[in-house]
mmCIF file of C-alpha atoms in Angstrom:
data_model
loop_
_atom_site.group_PDB
_atom_site.id
_atom_site.type_symbol
_atom_site.label_atom_id
_atom_site.label_comp_id
_atom_site.label_asym_id
_atom_site.label_seq_id
_atom_site.Cartn_x
_atom_site.Cartn_y
_atom_site.Cartn_z
ATOM 1 C CA MET A 1 0.267 0.341 -0.191
ATOM 2 C CA GLY A 2 1.406 3.415 -0.574
ATOM 3 C CA HIS A 3 2.021 6.384 1.464
ATOM 4 C CA HIS A 4 -1.284 8.219 2.319
ATOM 5 C CA THR A 5 -1.521 12.043 2.185
ATOM 6 C CA ASP A 6 -4.590 14.659 1.976
ATOM 7 C CA VAL A 7 -5.723 15.663 -1.332
ATOM 8 C CA PHE A 8 -8.143 17.803 -3.059
ATOM 9 C CA VAL A 9 -10.410 17.425 -5.938
ATOM 10 C CA GLY A 10 -11.511 19.267 -8.414
ATOM 11 C CA ILE A 11 -14.527 18.326 -10.341
ATOM 12 C CA ASP A 12 -16.150 20.293 -13.506
ATOM 13 C CA VAL A 13 -19.339 18.254 -13.904
ATOM 14 C CA ALA A 14 -21.201 18.250 -16.929
ATOM 15 C CA LYS A 15 -24.573 16.023 -17.961
ATOM 16 C CA SER A 16 -22.295 12.891 -19.265
ATOM 17 C CA ARG A 17 -18.908 13.120 -18.399
ATOM 18 C CA ASN A 18 -16.781 15.027 -15.244
ATOM 19 C CA ALA A 19 -13.662 16.068 -15.593
ATOM 20 C CA ILE A 20 -11.513 15.325 -12.630
ATOM 21 C CA ALA A 21 -8.131 16.955 -11.076
ATOM 22 C CA ILE A 22 -6.206 16.059 -8.075
ATOM 23 C CA ALA A 23 -3.764 18.231 -6.648
ATOM 24 C CA ASP A 24 -1.486 17.409 -3.379
ATOM 25 C CA HIS A 25 -1.865 19.135 -0.045
ATOM 26 C CA GLU A 26 1.426 20.610 -0.120
ATOM 27 C CA ARG A 27 1.186 24.626 -1.430
ATOM 28 C CA GLY A 28 2.488 24.606 -4.849
ATOM 29 C CA GLY A 29 2.682 20.943 -5.186
ATOM 30 C CA GLU A 30 1.108 18.718 -8.538
ATOM 31 C CA VAL A 31 -1.775 19.391 -9.984
ATOM 32 C CA ARG A 32 -2.398 15.618 -12.070
ATOM 33 C CA TYR A 33 -5.194 15.157 -13.976
ATOM 34 C CA PHE A 34 -7.616 11.906 -13.276
ATOM 35 C CA GLY A 35 -8.830 12.371 -16.883
ATOM 36 C CA GLU A 36 -12.948 12.464 -17.929
ATOM 37 C CA VAL A 37 -15.542 9.704 -16.455
ATOM 38 C CA ASP A 38 -18.923 8.776 -16.991
ATOM 39 C CA ALA A 39 -21.184 11.359 -14.312
ATOM 40 C CA SER A 40 -23.517 8.620 -13.504
ATOM 41 C CA PRO A 41 -23.841 8.134 -9.634
ATOM 42 C CA ASP A 42 -22.351 4.322 -10.078
ATOM 43 C CA THR A 43 -19.341 4.930 -11.396
ATOM 44 C CA MET A 44 -18.503 8.244 -9.573
ATOM 45 C CA ARG A 45 -19.000 6.289 -6.750
ATOM 46 C CA ARG A 46 -15.985 3.663 -7.489
ATOM 47 C CA VAL A 47 -14.018 7.115 -9.051
ATOM 48 C CA VAL A 48 -14.640 8.492 -5.224
ATOM 49 C CA GLN A 49 -13.769 5.456 -3.362
ATOM 50 C CA ARG A 50 -10.541 4.845 -5.805
ATOM 51 C CA ILE A 51 -9.047 8.324 -4.888
ATOM 52 C CA ALA A 52 -9.904 7.983 -1.125
ATOM 53 C CA ASP A 53 -8.198 4.616 -1.268
ATOM 54 C CA LYS A 54 -5.610 5.624 -2.791
ATOM 55 C CA HIS A 55 -4.419 8.915 -1.184
ATOM 56 C CA GLY A 56 -6.279 8.418 2.012
ATOM 57 C CA ARG A 57 -8.097 11.862 2.738
ATOM 58 C CA ALA A 58 -10.423 13.129 -0.117
ATOM 59 C CA HIS A 59 -11.460 16.942 0.275
ATOM 60 C CA PHE A 60 -14.039 17.200 -3.358
ATOM 61 C CA CYS A 61 -15.421 20.406 -4.752
ATOM 62 C CA TYR A 62 -17.710 21.188 -8.027
ATOM 63 C CA GLU A 63 -19.119 24.073 -9.393
ATOM 64 C CA ALA A 64 -23.152 24.613 -8.213
ATOM 65 C CA GLY A 65 -25.127 24.481 -11.412
ATOM 66 C CA PRO A 66 -27.652 22.573 -13.317
ATOM 67 C CA THR A 67 -26.419 18.868 -12.133
ATOM 68 C CA GLY A 68 -28.020 19.912 -9.017
ATOM 69 C CA TYR A 69 -26.423 18.624 -5.601
ATOM 70 C CA GLY A 70 -27.047 14.965 -6.515
ATOM 71 C CA LEU A 71 -23.414 14.583 -6.593
ATOM 72 C CA HIS A 72 -22.227 16.212 -3.173
ATOM 73 C CA ARG A 73 -25.091 14.171 -1.664
ATOM 74 C CA LEU A 74 -22.874 11.020 -3.137
ATOM 75 C CA ILE A 75 -19.553 11.920 -2.181
ATOM 76 C CA THR A 76 -20.793 12.990 2.039
ATOM 77 C CA SER A 77 -22.410 9.860 2.369
ATOM 78 C CA MET A 78 -19.353 8.062 1.513
ATOM 79 C CA GLY A 79 -17.715 9.851 4.662
ATOM 80 C CA HIS A 80 -16.186 12.691 2.168
ATOM 81 C CA PRO A 81 -15.917 16.385 2.440
ATOM 82 C CA CYS A 82 -17.538 17.826 -0.596
ATOM 83 C CA ASP A 83 -18.521 22.067 -1.560
ATOM 84 C CA VAL A 84 -20.417 22.822 -4.129
ATOM 85 C CA VAL A 85 -18.410 26.355 -5.333
ATOM 86 C CA ALA A 86 -20.531 29.483 -6.212
ATOM 87 C CA PRO A 87 -19.389 30.223 -9.649
ATOM 88 C CA SER A 88 -20.007 34.023 -9.628
ATOM 89 C CA LEU A 89 -17.407 33.862 -7.060
ATOM 90 C CA ILE A 90 -14.415 31.598 -8.349
ATOM 91 C CA PRO A 91 -11.311 34.552 -9.081
ATOM 92 C CA ARG A 92 -10.439 34.232 -12.951
ATOM 93 C CA LYS A 93 -7.550 36.351 -14.578
ATOM 94 C CA PRO A 94 -8.984 39.033 -16.777
ATOM 95 C CA GLY A 95 -6.767 37.959 -19.272
ATOM 96 C CA ASP A 96 -7.253 33.908 -19.450
ATOM 97 C CA ARG A 97 -9.105 33.237 -22.395
ATOM 98 C CA VAL A 98 -9.279 29.375 -22.690
ATOM 99 C CA LYS A 99 -12.056 27.449 -21.106
ATOM 100 C CA THR A 100 -11.984 23.730 -21.201
ATOM 101 C CA ASN A 101 -13.029 20.923 -18.872
ATOM 102 C CA ARG A 102 -9.136 20.288 -17.807
ATOM 103 C CA ARG A 103 -8.632 23.165 -17.341
ATOM 104 C CA ASP A 104 -11.084 24.183 -15.463
ATOM 105 C CA ALA A 105 -10.815 21.345 -13.060
ATOM 106 C CA VAL A 106 -7.151 21.530 -12.647
ATOM 107 C CA GLY A 107 -8.361 25.201 -11.392
ATOM 108 C CA LEU A 108 -10.417 24.311 -8.833
ATOM 109 C CA ALA A 109 -8.280 21.858 -7.183
ATOM 110 C CA LYS A 110 -5.880 24.827 -7.017
ATOM 111 C CA LEU A 111 -8.412 26.827 -5.829
ATOM 112 C CA LEU A 112 -9.986 24.594 -3.300
ATOM 113 C CA ARG A 113 -6.351 23.814 -2.033
ATOM 114 C CA ALA A 114 -4.992 27.421 -1.479
ATOM 115 C CA GLY A 115 -8.202 28.439 0.082
ATOM 116 C CA GLU A 116 -9.885 30.846 -2.132
ATOM 117 C CA LEU A 117 -13.499 29.312 -2.919
ATOM 118 C CA THR A 118 -16.805 29.990 -1.522
ATOM 119 C CA PRO A 119 -19.084 27.014 -0.902
ATOM 120 C CA VAL A 120 -23.152 27.639 -1.326
ATOM 121 C CA TRP A 121 -25.469 26.585 1.016
ATOM 122 C CA VAL A 122 -26.426 22.526 0.720
ATOM 123 C CA PRO A 123 -30.505 22.186 0.851
ATOM 124 C CA ASP A 124 -32.037 18.664 2.506
ATOM 125 C CA GLU A 125 -34.236 17.033 -0.086
ATOM 126 C CA GLY A 126 -37.235 17.862 1.586
ATOM 127 C CA HIS A 127 -36.174 21.315 1.352
ATOM 128 C CA GLU A 128 -35.094 21.300 -1.970
ATOM 129 C CA ALA A 129 -38.218 19.634 -2.890
ATOM 130 C CA MET A 130 -40.220 22.616 -1.400
ATOM 131 C CA ARG A 131 -38.476 25.172 -3.046
ATOM 132 C CA ASP A 132 -38.865 23.750 -6.577
ATOM 133 C CA LEU A 133 -42.474 24.001 -5.925
ATOM 134 C CA VAL A 134 -42.149 27.618 -5.203
ATOM 135 C CA ARG A 135 -39.744 27.807 -7.801
ATOM 136 C CA ALA A 136 -42.430 26.167 -9.922
ATOM 137 C CA ARG A 137 -45.362 28.605 -9.104
ATOM 138 C CA ALA A 138 -43.014 31.289 -9.922
ATOM 139 C CA ALA A 139 -42.874 29.916 -13.018
ATOM 140 C CA ALA A 140 -46.707 29.893 -13.546
ATOM 141 C CA VAL A 141 -47.349 33.243 -12.743
ATOM 142 C CA GLU A 142 -44.691 34.838 -15.243
ATOM 143 C CA ALA A 143 -46.191 32.559 -17.622
ATOM 144 C CA GLN A 144 -49.444 33.876 -16.447
ATOM 145 C CA ARG A 145 -48.418 37.567 -16.704
ATOM 146 C CA VAL A 146 -47.322 36.788 -20.628
ATOM 147 C CA HIS A 147 -50.896 35.238 -21.425
ATOM 148 C CA ARG A 148 -52.446 38.436 -19.839
ATOM 149 C CA GLN A 149 -49.850 40.488 -22.075
ATOM 150 C CA GLN A 150 -51.054 38.295 -25.293
ATOM 151 C CA VAL A 151 -54.481 39.578 -24.535
ATOM 152 C CA SER A 152 -54.285 43.145 -24.103
ATOM 153 C CA ALA A 153 -52.116 43.459 -26.834
ATOM 154 C CA PHE A 154 -54.689 41.665 -28.939
ATOM 155 C CA MET A 155 -57.572 43.802 -27.848
ATOM 156 C CA LEU A 156 -55.690 47.357 -28.122
ATOM 157 C CA LYS A 157 -54.561 46.320 -31.933
ATOM 158 C CA HIS A 158 -58.143 45.976 -32.730
ATOM 159 C CA GLY A 159 -59.217 48.867 -31.064
ATOM 160 C CA ARG A 160 -60.736 47.534 -28.748
ATOM 161 C CA ILE A 161 -60.416 49.033 -24.525
ATOM 162 C CA PHE A 162 -62.201 48.273 -20.829
ATOM 163 C CA PRO A 163 -63.693 50.698 -19.776
ATOM 164 C CA ARG A 164 -62.941 50.711 -16.004
ATOM 165 C CA LYS A 165 -59.237 51.284 -14.528
ATOM 166 C CA LYS A 166 -59.755 47.521 -12.838
ATOM 167 C CA SER A 167 -58.955 44.711 -15.490
ATOM 168 C CA TRP A 168 -58.423 40.822 -15.283
ATOM 169 C CA SER A 169 -61.676 41.011 -12.749
ATOM 170 C CA MET A 170 -64.897 39.122 -13.436
ATOM 171 C CA ARG A 171 -66.319 42.356 -15.242
ATOM 172 C CA TYR A 172 -63.019 42.435 -17.462
ATOM 173 C CA LEU A 173 -63.814 38.627 -18.345
ATOM 174 C CA ARG A 174 -67.291 38.909 -19.406
ATOM 175 C CA TRP A 175 -66.770 41.779 -21.431
ATOM 176 C CA LEU A 176 -63.906 39.768 -23.295
ATOM 177 C CA GLN A 177 -66.440 37.284 -24.027
ATOM 178 C CA GLU A 178 -68.573 39.946 -25.099
ATOM 179 C CA GLN A 179 -66.954 40.586 -27.846
ATOM 180 C CA ARG A 180 -67.315 40.049 -31.476
ATOM 181 C CA PHE A 181 -65.103 40.316 -34.391
ATOM 182 C CA GLU A 182 -66.250 39.996 -38.549
ATOM 183 C CA HIS A 183 -63.526 37.298 -39.119
ATOM 184 C CA PRO A 184 -63.989 34.162 -37.434
ATOM 185 C CA ALA A 185 -60.266 33.355 -37.046
ATOM 186 C CA HIS A 186 -60.001 37.055 -34.740
ATOM 187 C CA GLN A 187 -63.002 35.072 -32.474
ATOM 188 C CA ILE A 188 -60.886 31.438 -32.619
ATOM 189 C CA ALA A 189 -57.136 33.503 -31.620
ATOM 190 C CA LEU A 190 -58.988 35.447 -28.575
ATOM 191 C CA GLN A 191 -60.511 32.753 -27.481
ATOM 192 C CA GLU A 192 -57.469 30.776 -27.195
ATOM 193 C CA LEU A 193 -55.786 33.836 -25.702
ATOM 194 C CA VAL A 194 -58.832 33.831 -23.060
ATOM 195 C CA ASP A 195 -58.043 29.699 -22.495
ATOM 196 C CA ALA A 196 -54.683 30.086 -21.951
ATOM 197 C CA VAL A 197 -55.293 32.557 -19.399
ATOM 198 C CA ARG A 198 -57.715 30.341 -17.318
ATOM 199 C CA ILE A 199 -54.911 27.414 -18.107
ATOM 200 C CA SER A 200 -52.558 29.280 -16.290
ATOM 201 C CA LYS A 201 -54.311 30.817 -13.016
ATOM 202 C CA GLU A 202 -55.923 27.484 -12.463
ATOM 203 C CA ARG A 203 -51.988 26.467 -12.542
ATOM 204 C CA VAL A 204 -51.380 28.605 -10.237
ATOM 205 C CA ASP A 205 -53.847 27.971 -8.059
ATOM 206 C CA ARG A 206 -52.804 24.101 -7.693
ATOM 207 C CA ILE A 207 -49.295 24.786 -6.609
ATOM 208 C CA GLU A 208 -50.404 27.113 -4.267
ATOM 209 C CA ALA A 209 -52.610 24.177 -2.675
ATOM 210 C CA ALA A 210 -49.845 22.223 -2.883
ATOM 211 C CA ILE A 211 -47.773 24.232 -0.969
ATOM 212 C CA GLU A 212 -50.493 24.589 1.951
ATOM 213 C CA GLN A 213 -50.698 20.989 1.714
ATOM 214 C CA PHE A 214 -46.793 20.619 1.825
ATOM 215 C CA LEU A 215 -45.733 22.752 4.096
ATOM 216 C CA PRO A 216 -47.110 21.656 7.582
ATOM 217 C CA THR A 217 -44.464 18.630 7.356
ATOM 218 C CA TRP A 218 -42.172 20.687 6.160
ATOM 219 C CA SER A 219 -39.026 21.775 8.696
ATOM 220 C CA LEU A 220 -39.080 25.118 8.498
ATOM 221 C CA ALA A 221 -43.200 25.394 8.586
ATOM 222 C CA PRO A 222 -42.763 27.628 12.139
ATOM 223 C CA VAL A 223 -40.482 30.083 10.758
ATOM 224 C CA VAL A 224 -43.283 30.258 7.754
ATOM 225 C CA ARG A 225 -46.081 30.686 9.908
ATOM 226 C CA ALA A 226 -43.990 33.579 11.780
ATOM 227 C CA LEU A 227 -42.968 35.401 9.369
ATOM 228 C CA GLN A 228 -46.540 35.710 8.235
ATOM 229 C CA ALA A 229 -47.052 38.045 11.818
ATOM 230 C CA LEU A 230 -45.017 41.072 9.978
ATOM 231 C CA ARG A 231 -46.842 43.567 7.645
ATOM 232 C CA GLY A 232 -47.026 42.360 3.691
ATOM 233 C CA VAL A 233 -45.480 39.437 4.815
ATOM 234 C CA ASP A 234 -48.158 36.882 3.733
ATOM 235 C CA LEU A 235 -47.988 32.694 2.305
ATOM 236 C CA ILE A 236 -46.124 32.819 -0.490
ATOM 237 C CA VAL A 237 -43.797 36.034 0.120
ATOM 238 C CA ALA A 238 -42.682 34.309 3.720
ATOM 239 C CA VAL A 239 -42.652 30.411 1.945
ATOM 240 C CA THR A 240 -40.390 31.856 -0.787
ATOM 241 C CA PHE A 241 -38.179 33.593 1.889
ATOM 242 C CA ALA A 242 -37.261 30.499 3.902
ATOM 243 C CA THR A 243 -36.967 27.953 1.072
ATOM 244 C CA GLU A 244 -34.415 30.501 -0.457
ATOM 245 C CA ILE A 245 -32.596 31.596 2.559
ATOM 246 C CA GLY A 246 -32.861 27.757 4.411
ATOM 247 C CA ASP A 247 -31.002 28.347 7.893
ATOM 248 C CA VAL A 248 -31.154 32.082 8.313
ATOM 249 C CA ARG A 249 -28.395 31.288 11.039
ATOM 250 C CA ARG A 250 -25.392 31.040 8.581
ATOM 251 C CA PHE A 251 -26.099 34.347 8.731
ATOM 252 C CA ASP A 252 -24.259 36.013 11.611
ATOM 253 C CA SER A 253 -25.971 39.815 11.292
ATOM 254 C CA PRO A 254 -28.581 40.853 9.366
ATOM 255 C CA ARG A 255 -26.178 43.270 7.730
ATOM 256 C CA GLN A 256 -25.421 39.787 5.933
ATOM 257 C CA LEU A 257 -28.686 38.990 4.925
ATOM 258 C CA MET A 258 -29.243 42.595 3.435
ATOM 259 C CA GLY A 259 -25.737 42.058 1.285
ATOM 260 C CA TYR A 260 -26.622 38.532 0.429
ATOM 261 C CA LEU A 261 -30.058 39.861 -1.230
ATOM 262 C CA GLY A 262 -28.287 42.904 -2.876
ATOM 263 C CA LEU A 263 -30.056 44.969 -0.873
ATOM 264 C CA VAL A 264 -27.163 47.783 0.215
ATOM 265 C CA PRO A 265 -25.887 50.111 -1.362
ATOM 266 C CA SER A 266 -22.927 49.886 -4.458
ATOM 267 C CA GLU A 267 -19.849 51.957 -3.802
ATOM 268 C CA ARG A 268 -17.244 52.520 -6.263
ATOM 269 C CA SER A 269 -14.648 54.720 -4.043
ATOM 270 C CA THR A 270 -10.727 55.736 -4.139
ATOM 271 C CA GLY A 271 -8.534 57.737 -2.008
ATOM 272 C CA ASP A 272 -10.784 60.739 -1.166
ATOM 273 C CA SER A 273 -13.388 60.076 -3.072
ATOM 274 C CA VAL A 274 -16.551 58.016 -2.345
ATOM 275 C CA ARG A 275 -19.184 57.586 -5.126
ATOM 276 C CA ARG A 276 -22.082 55.418 -3.661
ATOM 277 C CA GLY A 277 -24.658 54.177 -6.001
ATOM 278 C CA GLY A 278 -28.069 52.283 -6.196
ATOM 279 C CA ILE A 279 -28.440 48.837 -4.187
ATOM 280 C CA THR A 280 -26.055 45.690 -5.972
ATOM 281 C CA LYS A 281 -28.755 43.938 -6.824
ATOM 282 C CA ALA A 282 -26.171 40.892 -6.517
ATOM 283 C CA GLY A 283 -27.759 37.248 -4.718
ATOM 284 C CA ASN A 284 -31.028 35.974 -4.807
ATOM 285 C CA SER A 285 -33.320 38.074 -7.059
ATOM 286 C CA ARG A 286 -36.050 35.960 -6.060
ATOM 287 C CA VAL A 287 -36.356 37.258 -2.659
ATOM 288 C CA ARG A 288 -34.836 40.577 -3.480
ATOM 289 C CA HIS A 289 -38.279 41.067 -5.838
ATOM 290 C CA MET A 290 -40.461 39.831 -2.938
ATOM 291 C CA LEU A 291 -39.198 42.342 -0.321
ATOM 292 C CA VAL A 292 -39.676 45.131 -2.647
ATOM 293 C CA GLU A 293 -43.055 44.485 -3.080
ATOM 294 C CA SER A 294 -44.280 43.889 0.066
ATOM 295 C CA ALA A 295 -42.274 47.332 1.191
ATOM 296 C CA TRP A 296 -45.389 49.036 -0.384
ATOM 297 C CA THR A 297 -47.412 48.461 2.229
ATOM 298 C CA TYR A 298 -46.067 50.133 4.705
ATOM 299 C CA ARG A 299 -46.820 53.614 2.766
ATOM 300 C CA HIS A 300 -50.236 53.265 5.063
ATOM 301 C CA PRO A 301 -50.162 53.611 8.626
ATOM 302 C CA PRO A 302 -49.684 51.316 11.592
ATOM 303 C CA ARG A 303 -52.322 49.338 11.974
ATOM 304 C CA VAL A 304 -53.845 45.538 12.743
ATOM 305 C CA GLY A 305 -56.532 44.139 10.422
ATOM 306 C CA ALA A 306 -58.538 41.139 11.022
ATOM 307 C CA LYS A 307 -56.648 38.891 9.138
ATOM 308 C CA LYS A 308 -53.493 39.572 10.358
ATOM 309 C CA LEU A 309 -54.740 39.104 13.943
ATOM 310 C CA TYR A 310 -55.295 36.050 14.035
ATOM 311 C CA ARG A 311 -51.538 35.062 12.264
ATOM 312 C CA LEU A 312 -50.423 37.665 15.222
ATOM 313 C CA GLU A 313 -52.310 34.898 17.943
ATOM 314 C CA GLN A 314 -50.573 31.996 16.552
ATOM 315 C CA THR A 315 -46.889 33.494 17.333
ATOM 316 C CA THR A 316 -44.956 33.723 20.304
ATOM 317 C CA PRO A 317 -45.508 37.061 22.628
ATOM 318 C CA LYS A 318 -41.008 37.656 21.511
ATOM 319 C CA VAL A 319 -43.063 37.514 17.950
ATOM 320 C CA ARG A 320 -45.439 39.870 18.064
ATOM 321 C CA GLU A 321 -43.531 42.439 19.457
ATOM 322 C CA ILE A 322 -40.827 42.146 16.716
ATOM 323 C CA ALA A 323 -43.698 42.500 13.852
ATOM 324 C CA TRP A 324 -44.883 45.833 15.805
ATOM 325 C CA LYS A 325 -41.389 47.278 16.415
ATOM 326 C CA ALA A 326 -40.929 46.568 12.284
ATOM 327 C CA GLN A 327 -44.653 48.032 11.567
ATOM 328 C CA SER A 328 -43.766 51.525 13.798
ATOM 329 C CA ARG A 329 -40.408 51.592 12.678
ATOM 330 C CA LEU A 330 -40.987 50.841 8.804
ATOM 331 C CA THR A 331 -44.274 53.329 8.645
ATOM 332 C CA ALA A 332 -42.191 56.529 10.100
ATOM 333 C CA ARG A 333 -39.371 55.766 7.720
ATOM 334 C CA TYR A 334 -41.573 55.499 4.341
ATOM 335 C CA ARG A 335 -43.267 58.668 5.257
ATOM 336 C CA THR A 336 -39.853 60.224 5.811
ATOM 337 C CA LEU A 337 -38.039 59.468 3.078
ATOM 338 C CA SER A 338 -41.621 60.541 0.664
ATOM 339 C CA ALA A 339 -41.531 63.680 2.444
ATOM 340 C CA ASN A 340 -37.836 64.333 1.672
ATOM 341 C CA GLY A 341 -38.518 64.095 -1.906
ATOM 342 C CA LYS A 342 -37.205 60.727 -2.132
ATOM 343 C CA LYS A 343 -38.481 58.358 -5.386
ATOM 344 C CA THR A 344 -41.083 55.788 -4.655
ATOM 345 C CA THR A 345 -39.047 53.271 -6.143
ATOM 346 C CA VAL A 346 -36.019 54.054 -3.866
ATOM 347 C CA VAL A 347 -38.121 54.588 -0.645
ATOM 348 C CA CYS A 348 -39.345 51.253 -1.373
ATOM 349 C CA ALA A 349 -35.810 49.757 -1.888
ATOM 350 C CA ALA A 350 -34.921 51.485 1.061
ATOM 351 C CA ILE A 351 -38.078 50.150 3.256
ATOM 352 C CA ALA A 352 -37.255 46.757 1.624
ATOM 353 C CA ARG A 353 -33.540 46.096 3.328
ATOM 354 C CA GLU A 354 -34.714 47.339 7.407
ATOM 355 C CA LEU A 355 -37.574 44.535 6.349
ATOM 356 C CA THR A 356 -34.748 41.902 6.378
ATOM 357 C CA GLY A 357 -33.179 42.851 9.656
ATOM 358 C CA PHE A 358 -36.955 41.941 11.036
ATOM 359 C CA MET A 359 -37.360 38.637 9.048
ATOM 360 C CA TRP A 360 -33.457 37.772 10.142
ATOM 361 C CA ALA A 361 -34.807 38.394 13.925
ATOM 362 C CA VAL A 362 -38.052 36.439 13.362
ATOM 363 C CA ALA A 363 -36.399 33.529 11.723
ATOM 364 C CA ARG A 364 -34.016 33.452 14.617
ATOM 365 C CA GLU A 365 -36.681 33.533 17.298
ATOM 366 C CA VAL A 366 -38.231 30.565 15.770
ATOM 367 C CA GLN A 367 -35.349 28.801 13.982
ATOM 368 C CA PRO A 368 -35.327 24.948 15.214
ATOM 369 C CA ALA A 369 -32.423 23.739 16.805
#
């Protein structure tokens, strides 16, 4: 048996074949290209076992991407550490214009050994299933928006203007069904477009019902229920926050979470010059979009409605205290910024940033140990 040493293994994952490189433990040591292997679980299990038998302890890594977390779960189940790396945070040379599977695998192995890679948080299978369901709803809502836009564009093209302000109400749908065109092809086109809107709405309703069905058995269900005590946070906003953020305890402070969601101001300063711009918009755009929409509700004075009162009664006194503090502070903050002449979009971004801090506090209060 040969001498066992610690090694760092970089894997460039793909749909059918994975490229693997192995770096010795010593800094500046040899980096060997292992080769390309089949990406099937059985083959990867044999390769991982072969590397571990030859070198002893091995630390694996690969980039997060469309292949998911299956390889991570396979490697960790065999008792070896594995990092799923954030692709946008991998150091790259500006002048490097050559990209191959081999170079990517070798680069990952080198950077893993140097400690220059940033791992992402890996959810368990139950959490990933809920996240996929929430993202399926987001895709369904986007499809519904597209179908509605097609109907509106079709009616505008033919000079048919709805006489009221609010569209897509029952009155609007009846108005659509009452429209008559001289050419039967136009009538068929309108009916097909309206049916597409109806089908997409039914799809959204089915997915939302499924979310409510599976929520009670989910590990983060207490967090979702507690978050709904905050104004502007309904079931969809709360479950989106919980699925996308996951374990909020990985953020030591609310400022870290704000930066993760891209809600902090950008900055480009040098010497005595300090220049700050709009929010960075880095990180998770799904949660950021939801929070900015929720921030609109704080333009009204603080009060507890009937539905929100029911949610508050189901939470702990500490969560109720945080929820009322959030209402009092954020409504006053909204009025102050608006009175100072700030644009509504800027005000909502600022409110969303502070709302993130209160959501962090609520989630930390009820997060299961």
